[in-house]
Short mmCIF file of C-alpha atoms in Angstrom, two decimals:
data_model
loop_
_atom_site.label_atom_id
_atom_site.label_comp_id
_atom_site.label_asym_id
_atom_site.label_seq_id
_atom_site.Cartn_x
_atom_site.Cartn_y
_atom_site.Cartn_z
CA UNK L 922 -52.58 -25.56 -14.11
CA UNK L 923 -51.56 -21.59 -14.38
CA UNK L 924 -47.51 -21.10 -14.32
CA UNK L 925 -46.06 -19.10 -11.69
CA UNK L 926 -43.72 -16.89 -12.40
CA UNK L 927 -40.15 -16.90 -10.69
CA UNK L 928 -37.75 -14.07 -9.35
CA UNK L 929 -34.59 -15.20 -8.91
CA UNK L 930 -30.96 -14.39 -9.98
CA UNK L 931 -27.42 -16.16 -9.91
CA UNK L 932 -24.17 -14.42 -9.83
CA UNK L 933 -21.97 -16.21 -11.90
CA UNK L 934 -18.88 -13.72 -12.13
CA UNK L 935 -18.68 -13.65 -7.93
CA UNK L 936 -18.30 -9.52 -9.13
CA UNK L 937 -21.83 -8.27 -9.36
CA UNK L 938 -23.26 -6.33 -6.46
CA UNK L 939 -26.58 -5.24 -8.28
CA UNK L 940 -28.20 -6.73 -10.78
CA UNK L 941 -32.05 -5.66 -11.86
CA UNK L 942 -34.60 -7.66 -13.17
CA UNK L 943 -35.60 -6.83 -15.71
CA UNK L 944 -32.60 -6.05 -17.22
CA UNK L 945 -34.19 -3.60 -20.01
CA UNK L 946 -36.86 -1.64 -17.22
CA UNK L 947 -40.23 -2.82 -15.43
CA UNK L 948 -42.22 -5.63 -15.92
CA UNK L 949 -45.31 -6.88 -15.09
CA UNK L 950 -45.51 -9.31 -12.16
CA UNK L 951 -48.47 -11.36 -11.37
CA UNK L 952 -49.64 -11.57 -7.32
CA UNK L 953 -48.91 -15.16 -6.86
CA UNK L 954 -44.93 -14.83 -8.59
CA UNK L 955 -42.36 -16.34 -6.30
CA UNK L 956 -39.80 -14.19 -5.47
CA UNK L 957 -36.68 -16.22 -4.35
CA UNK L 958 -33.72 -14.55 -1.94
CA UNK L 959 -30.45 -16.49 -1.91
CA UNK L 960 -28.26 -16.25 1.53
CA UNK L 961 -25.70 -13.89 0.31
CA UNK L 962 -28.66 -11.46 -1.18
CA UNK L 963 -31.84 -8.65 -0.45
CA UNK L 964 -33.98 -7.94 -3.11
CA UNK L 965 -35.75 -4.47 -2.99
CA UNK L 966 -39.08 -3.72 -5.60
CA UNK L 967 -39.02 -0.13 -7.16
CA UNK L 968 -41.66 1.82 -8.39
CA UNK L 969 -41.84 5.12 -10.26
CA UNK L 970 -38.20 5.31 -9.41
CA UNK L 971 -38.63 4.85 -5.34
CA UNK L 972 -37.25 1.68 -3.34
CA UNK L 973 -40.05 0.08 -1.50
CA UNK L 974 -40.72 -3.28 0.09
CA UNK L 975 -37.48 -5.42 0.60
CA UNK L 976 -36.99 -8.68 0.98
CA UNK L 977 -34.53 -10.91 3.47
CA UNK L 978 -33.28 -14.55 2.15
CA UNK L 979 -36.13 -16.96 1.32
CA UNK L 980 -39.12 -17.81 -1.12
CA UNK L 981 -41.29 -15.17 -1.10
CA UNK L 982 -45.03 -15.41 -2.43
CA UNK L 983 -45.68 -11.69 -4.01
CA UNK L 984 -49.15 -10.75 -2.12
CA UNK L 985 -50.83 -7.50 -1.20
CA UNK L 986 -49.88 -8.43 2.29
CA UNK L 987 -45.81 -9.13 1.85
CA UNK L 988 -45.44 -5.76 -0.64
CA UNK L 989 -48.07 -3.36 1.55
CA UNK L 990 -45.93 0.05 0.05
CA UNK L 991 -46.18 -1.20 -3.54
CA UNK L 992 -49.74 -2.09 -3.31
CA UNK L 993 -50.16 1.39 -2.03
CA UNK L 994 -48.99 2.82 -5.43
CA UNK L 995 -50.65 0.31 -8.24
CA UNK L 996 -54.24 -0.46 -8.36
CA UNK L 997 -55.33 -3.61 -8.08
CA UNK L 998 -58.92 -4.73 -9.37
CA UNK L 999 -60.60 -7.48 -5.91
CA UNK L 1000 -58.94 -10.27 -5.69
CA UNK L 1001 -55.13 -9.00 -6.25
CA UNK L 1002 -54.51 -11.05 -9.39
CA UNK L 1003 -54.01 -8.70 -12.15
CA UNK L 1004 -50.24 -8.06 -12.70
CA UNK L 1005 -47.87 -4.73 -12.24
CA UNK L 1006 -45.69 -2.75 -13.30
CA UNK L 1007 -42.42 -2.62 -11.27
CA UNK L 1008 -38.94 -3.56 -11.41
CA UNK L 1009 -36.63 -6.44 -8.65
CA UNK L 1010 -33.06 -5.18 -8.01
CA UNK L 1011 -30.94 -7.41 -6.22
CA UNK L 1012 -28.04 -6.63 -4.47
CA UNK L 1013 -25.23 -8.66 -2.97
CA UNK L 1014 -24.69 -8.54 0.66
CA UNK L 1015 -21.69 -10.96 0.59
CA UNK L 1016 -18.06 -9.79 1.07
CA UNK L 1017 -16.63 -8.68 -2.27
CA UNK L 1018 -12.63 -9.58 -1.64
CA UNK L 1019 -9.51 -8.69 -3.43
CA UNK L 1020 -9.91 -5.56 -4.66
CA UNK L 1021 -6.87 -3.46 -5.24
CA UNK L 1022 -6.06 -0.07 -4.19
CA UNK L 1023 -2.97 2.33 -4.97
CA UNK L 1024 -0.95 5.56 -5.43
CA UNK L 1025 -1.53 6.77 -9.16
CA UNK L 1026 0.83 9.67 -8.48
CA UNK L 1027 3.49 9.73 -5.76
CA UNK L 1028 2.43 10.97 -2.98
CA UNK L 1029 4.65 13.79 -0.94
CA UNK L 1030 5.93 12.82 2.58
CA UNK L 1031 7.74 15.45 5.15
CA UNK L 1032 10.21 13.12 6.45
CA UNK L 1033 12.17 14.15 9.58
CA UNK L 1034 15.22 13.19 8.28
CA UNK L 1035 15.54 13.56 4.17
CA UNK L 1036 13.25 16.97 4.32
CA UNK L 1037 10.62 15.70 1.17
CA UNK L 1038 9.78 12.41 0.32
CA UNK L 1039 7.63 11.09 -2.71
CA UNK L 1040 6.32 7.27 -1.89
CA UNK L 1041 4.15 5.51 -3.87
CA UNK L 1042 1.62 2.77 -1.84
CA UNK L 1043 -0.68 -0.03 -2.96
CA UNK L 1044 -2.81 -3.01 -1.21
CA UNK L 1045 -5.88 -4.67 -1.22
CA UNK L 1046 -9.20 -3.85 0.20
CA UNK L 1047 -12.68 -6.00 0.82
CA UNK L 1048 -15.87 -4.30 1.01
CA UNK L 1049 -19.28 -5.54 2.10
CA UNK L 1050 -22.96 -3.47 1.49
CA UNK L 1051 -24.37 -2.93 5.13
CA UNK L 1052 -27.40 -0.50 3.86
CA UNK L 1053 -29.02 -1.74 0.44
CA UNK L 1054 -31.88 1.40 0.05
CA UNK L 1055 -28.32 3.75 0.89
CA UNK L 1056 -26.25 1.91 -1.40
CA UNK L 1057 -28.75 2.04 -3.99
CA UNK L 1058 -30.08 5.60 -3.48
CA UNK L 1059 -26.37 6.68 -3.11
CA UNK L 1060 -24.54 4.74 -5.65
CA UNK L 1061 -27.04 2.50 -8.22
CA UNK L 1062 -29.48 4.98 -9.29
CA UNK L 1063 -31.37 3.34 -12.18
CA UNK L 1064 -28.67 0.93 -13.51
CA UNK L 1065 -29.49 -2.91 -14.25
CA UNK L 1066 -26.19 -4.34 -13.17
CA UNK L 1067 -23.68 -2.87 -11.12
CA UNK L 1068 -20.14 -4.35 -10.55
CA UNK L 1069 -17.50 -3.57 -8.46
CA UNK L 1070 -15.07 -2.46 -11.04
CA UNK L 1071 -17.67 0.13 -11.37
CA UNK L 1072 -17.18 1.45 -7.95
CA UNK L 1073 -13.34 0.31 -7.28
CA UNK L 1074 -11.77 3.44 -8.80
CA UNK L 1075 -13.66 5.79 -6.67
CA UNK L 1076 -13.09 4.06 -3.52
CA UNK L 1077 -9.62 3.56 -4.12
CA UNK L 1078 -9.24 7.63 -4.50
CA UNK L 1079 -11.19 7.69 -1.05
CA UNK L 1080 -8.51 5.51 0.63
CA UNK L 1081 -5.02 7.10 -0.99
CA UNK L 1082 -6.76 10.62 -0.41
CA UNK L 1083 -6.34 9.71 3.67
CA UNK L 1084 -3.47 7.85 3.37
CA UNK L 1085 -0.74 10.87 3.20
CA UNK L 1086 -2.83 12.15 6.51
CA UNK L 1087 -2.51 9.22 8.45
CA UNK L 1088 1.65 8.77 7.33
CA UNK L 1089 1.80 12.29 9.22
CA UNK L 1090 0.19 10.94 11.93
CA UNK L 1091 2.05 7.65 12.41
CA UNK L 1092 5.72 8.36 10.56
CA UNK L 1093 8.35 10.40 11.55
CA UNK L 1094 11.22 9.12 8.51
CA UNK L 1095 11.03 6.43 5.88
CA UNK L 1096 14.00 4.38 7.79
CA UNK L 1097 10.94 3.48 9.93
CA UNK L 1098 8.65 2.84 7.26
CA UNK L 1099 8.17 -0.87 8.04
CA UNK L 1100 7.62 -1.31 11.61
CA UNK L 1101 4.49 0.67 11.25
CA UNK L 1102 2.29 -1.24 8.64
CA UNK L 1103 0.04 -2.01 11.44
CA UNK L 1104 -0.45 0.91 12.40
CA UNK L 1105 -0.89 2.95 8.64
CA UNK L 1106 -3.11 -0.11 8.11
CA UNK L 1107 -5.70 0.69 10.95
CA UNK L 1108 -5.37 4.56 10.64
CA UNK L 1109 -6.44 4.67 7.12
CA UNK L 1110 -9.43 2.24 7.68
CA UNK L 1111 -10.77 4.16 10.64
CA UNK L 1112 -10.23 7.43 8.27
CA UNK L 1113 -11.96 6.32 5.82
CA UNK L 1114 -15.02 4.77 7.57
CA UNK L 1115 -17.52 7.08 7.58
CA UNK L 1116 -16.96 7.94 3.88
CA UNK L 1117 -17.75 4.14 3.33
CA UNK L 1118 -20.37 4.03 5.52
CA UNK L 1119 -21.82 7.00 3.78
CA UNK L 1120 -22.39 5.11 0.70
CA UNK L 1121 -23.95 1.81 2.34
CA UNK L 1122 -20.70 0.24 2.54
CA UNK L 1123 -18.43 -1.02 5.08
CA UNK L 1124 -14.76 -1.41 4.59
CA UNK L 1125 -13.91 -5.00 5.93
CA UNK L 1126 -10.29 -5.19 5.62
CA UNK L 1127 -7.35 -2.82 4.09
CA UNK L 1128 -4.44 -4.30 3.46
CA UNK L 1129 -1.02 -2.18 2.80
CA UNK L 1130 1.44 -5.03 0.02
CA UNK L 1131 4.08 -1.70 0.00
CA UNK L 1132 5.22 1.65 0.61
CA UNK L 1133 8.03 2.18 -1.51
CA UNK L 1134 10.08 5.52 -1.69
CA UNK L 1135 12.15 6.88 -4.15
CA UNK L 1136 15.57 3.97 -5.26
CA UNK L 1137 17.89 6.57 -4.01
CA UNK L 1138 16.11 7.10 -0.69
CA UNK L 1139 16.17 3.04 -0.76
CA UNK L 1140 19.71 2.78 -1.42
CA UNK L 1141 19.92 5.11 1.71
CA UNK L 1142 18.01 2.81 3.78
CA UNK L 1143 19.75 -0.59 3.22
CA UNK L 1144 23.14 1.72 3.54
CA UNK L 1145 21.64 2.91 7.54
CA UNK L 1146 20.52 -1.11 7.94
CA UNK L 1147 24.23 -2.30 6.42
CA UNK L 1148 25.56 0.04 8.82
CA UNK L 1149 23.23 -0.76 11.90
CA UNK L 1150 24.39 -4.52 11.48
CA UNK L 1151 28.40 -3.90 11.40
CA UNK L 1152 27.83 -2.12 14.59
CA UNK L 1153 31.21 -0.46 14.81
CA UNK L 1154 31.04 2.87 12.36
CA UNK L 1155 34.54 3.30 12.47
CA UNK L 1156 35.99 -0.02 11.92
CA UNK L 1157 33.01 0.10 8.77
CA UNK L 1158 34.58 3.05 7.47
CA UNK L 1159 38.00 1.77 7.78
CA UNK L 1160 36.96 -1.10 6.11
CA UNK L 1161 35.29 0.53 3.21
CA UNK L 1162 38.19 3.02 2.46
CA UNK L 1163 40.44 -0.24 2.21
CA UNK L 1164 38.24 -1.81 -0.02
CA UNK L 1165 38.62 1.21 -2.27
CA UNK L 1166 42.14 1.47 -2.20
CA UNK L 1167 42.25 -1.85 -3.23
CA UNK L 1168 39.83 -1.40 -6.03
CA UNK L 1169 41.35 1.43 -7.47
CA UNK L 1170 44.47 -0.78 -7.31
CA UNK L 1171 43.67 -3.39 -9.41
CA UNK L 1172 42.01 -1.36 -11.70
CA UNK L 1173 44.65 -1.26 -14.43
CA UNK L 1174 42.40 0.34 -16.94
CA UNK L 1175 41.29 3.18 -14.75
CA UNK L 1176 44.62 5.22 -15.01
CA UNK L 1177 46.90 3.00 -13.30
CA UNK L 1178 48.38 4.18 -9.77
CA UNK L 1179 46.18 7.74 -10.14
CA UNK L 1180 43.48 5.79 -10.44
CA UNK L 1181 44.26 4.29 -6.98
CA UNK L 1182 45.67 7.88 -5.61
CA UNK L 1183 41.97 9.24 -6.61
CA UNK L 1184 40.00 6.62 -4.80
CA UNK L 1185 42.29 5.54 -2.03
CA UNK L 1186 42.61 9.91 -1.31
CA UNK L 1187 38.55 9.61 -0.95
CA UNK L 1188 38.15 6.66 1.02
CA UNK L 1189 40.99 7.85 3.72
CA UNK L 1190 39.75 11.34 4.04
CA UNK L 1191 36.26 9.97 4.33
CA UNK L 1192 37.53 6.59 7.30
CA UNK L 1193 39.85 9.98 8.74
CA UNK L 1194 36.53 12.52 8.99
CA UNK L 1195 35.35 9.32 10.28
CA UNK L 1196 37.49 8.08 13.20
CA UNK L 1197 37.54 11.67 14.44
CA UNK L 1198 34.08 12.25 14.53
CA UNK L 1199 33.77 9.28 16.97
CA UNK L 1200 37.09 10.48 18.79
CA UNK L 1201 34.87 13.22 19.33
CA UNK L 1202 31.80 11.87 20.49
CA UNK L 1203 34.01 9.73 22.96
CA UNK L 1204 35.90 12.42 23.98
CA UNK L 1205 32.48 14.51 24.78
CA UNK L 1206 31.17 11.67 26.88
CA UNK L 1207 34.03 11.24 29.46
CA UNK L 1208 33.44 15.01 30.00
CA UNK L 1209 36.05 16.78 27.10
CA UNK L 1210 38.85 15.48 29.82
CA UNK L 1211 40.87 13.66 27.21
CA UNK L 1212 42.64 15.03 23.49
CA UNK L 1213 42.05 13.91 20.52
CA UNK L 1214 45.54 11.91 19.62
CA UNK L 1215 46.40 12.66 16.06
CA UNK L 1216 47.07 9.79 14.08
CA UNK L 1217 50.22 8.00 13.47
CA UNK L 1218 50.30 8.82 9.80
CA UNK L 1219 48.71 11.21 8.50
CA UNK L 1220 46.20 10.62 5.02
CA UNK L 1221 49.28 11.94 2.61
CA UNK L 1222 52.18 10.14 3.93
CA UNK L 1223 49.86 7.27 3.70
CA UNK L 1224 48.81 8.18 0.25
CA UNK L 1225 52.30 8.90 -0.45
CA UNK L 1226 53.58 5.23 1.01
CA UNK L 1227 51.10 3.27 -0.80
CA UNK L 1228 52.08 4.91 -4.37
CA UNK L 1229 55.77 4.25 -3.63
CA UNK L 1230 54.73 0.54 -2.90
CA UNK L 1231 52.94 0.22 -6.24
CA UNK L 1232 55.51 1.03 -8.56
CA UNK L 1233 57.82 -1.10 -6.88
CA UNK L 1234 55.59 -4.26 -7.34
CA UNK L 1235 55.03 -2.97 -10.98
CA UNK L 1236 59.17 -3.00 -11.35
CA UNK L 1237 59.07 -5.98 -9.99
CA UNK L 1238 61.15 -5.76 -6.24
CA UNK L 1239 57.48 -6.69 -4.48
CA UNK L 1240 55.62 -9.58 -5.48
CA UNK L 1241 51.32 -9.06 -4.61
CA UNK L 1242 51.59 -10.77 -0.96
CA UNK L 1243 54.06 -8.60 0.19
CA UNK L 1244 52.45 -5.03 -0.83
CA UNK L 1245 49.33 -6.44 0.35
CA UNK L 1246 51.01 -7.33 3.24
CA UNK L 1247 52.76 -3.74 3.64
CA UNK L 1248 49.74 -2.13 2.57
CA UNK L 1249 47.69 -3.08 5.65
CA UNK L 1250 50.98 -2.26 7.72
CA UNK L 1251 50.69 1.16 6.18
CA UNK L 1252 46.34 1.22 6.83
CA UNK L 1253 47.07 -0.36 10.44
CA UNK L 1254 48.84 3.25 11.19
CA UNK L 1255 45.98 5.60 10.42
#
């Protein structure tokens, strides 16, 4: 009994998008050859560089009836049993997941509060071939094997190139970045739909793993979050000033009282300025009818008083506990 040729392909890697039989080019297939196409595949017969008959999942016996386009290009003797030269390309129709995208270089974003900010972004995406003929014509050409590695970089660049446009449409400042991830994901997916479809591919999923600003900008975001959690900005600044004074006073290796005075001066000046700003805002809300009250003690007076307390503590005239109590009393007179 004559042997019947069988043409089929199994992908062991899970990354093969297109596989050609035979791998080294054309082969002679006999009429009656069995073509087996898996559920997640399509198969296309090629002859002279042209995509001809297409087969979907199932077992197909090659005859002049089910390869009509190929039959027109070949000359078969009567009976249709002679071999013919052709190639079969198996195209995977499954979803390819966990492909990665990301910015090779930071992208510039015009921030409403910070002017220009450079951002790095990364994530994952999934694709599926929806038009085997178009994918073969636009991307694969005559390659015998085509994997996700061959196209991942190109698709990644297409995603990143449209990310900046989407950021400009949906985001005003990086301070609001976290809450806009869903809008950015859907926006990028919408922007690249035509780009992918033109290759016979569908972008099925797009996930943003992170959009990261520079370290100094991230510090500002963290600071803004901390200030929001504190709530009372005036009390927060006074608290930070007190911390600054205490650290400077305890840093004996950093210049003693001189270091304390410098740290205290910066902290107290910031607290005083912020306190006055908050007072001005409250006065503006009340129609400007109330006048700003002067602090009970000036910054210089408090600096001088705390410096004297520090000297008294060093001389043994005050304990640490007494020094702390009197220092807090002075801070309360801001």
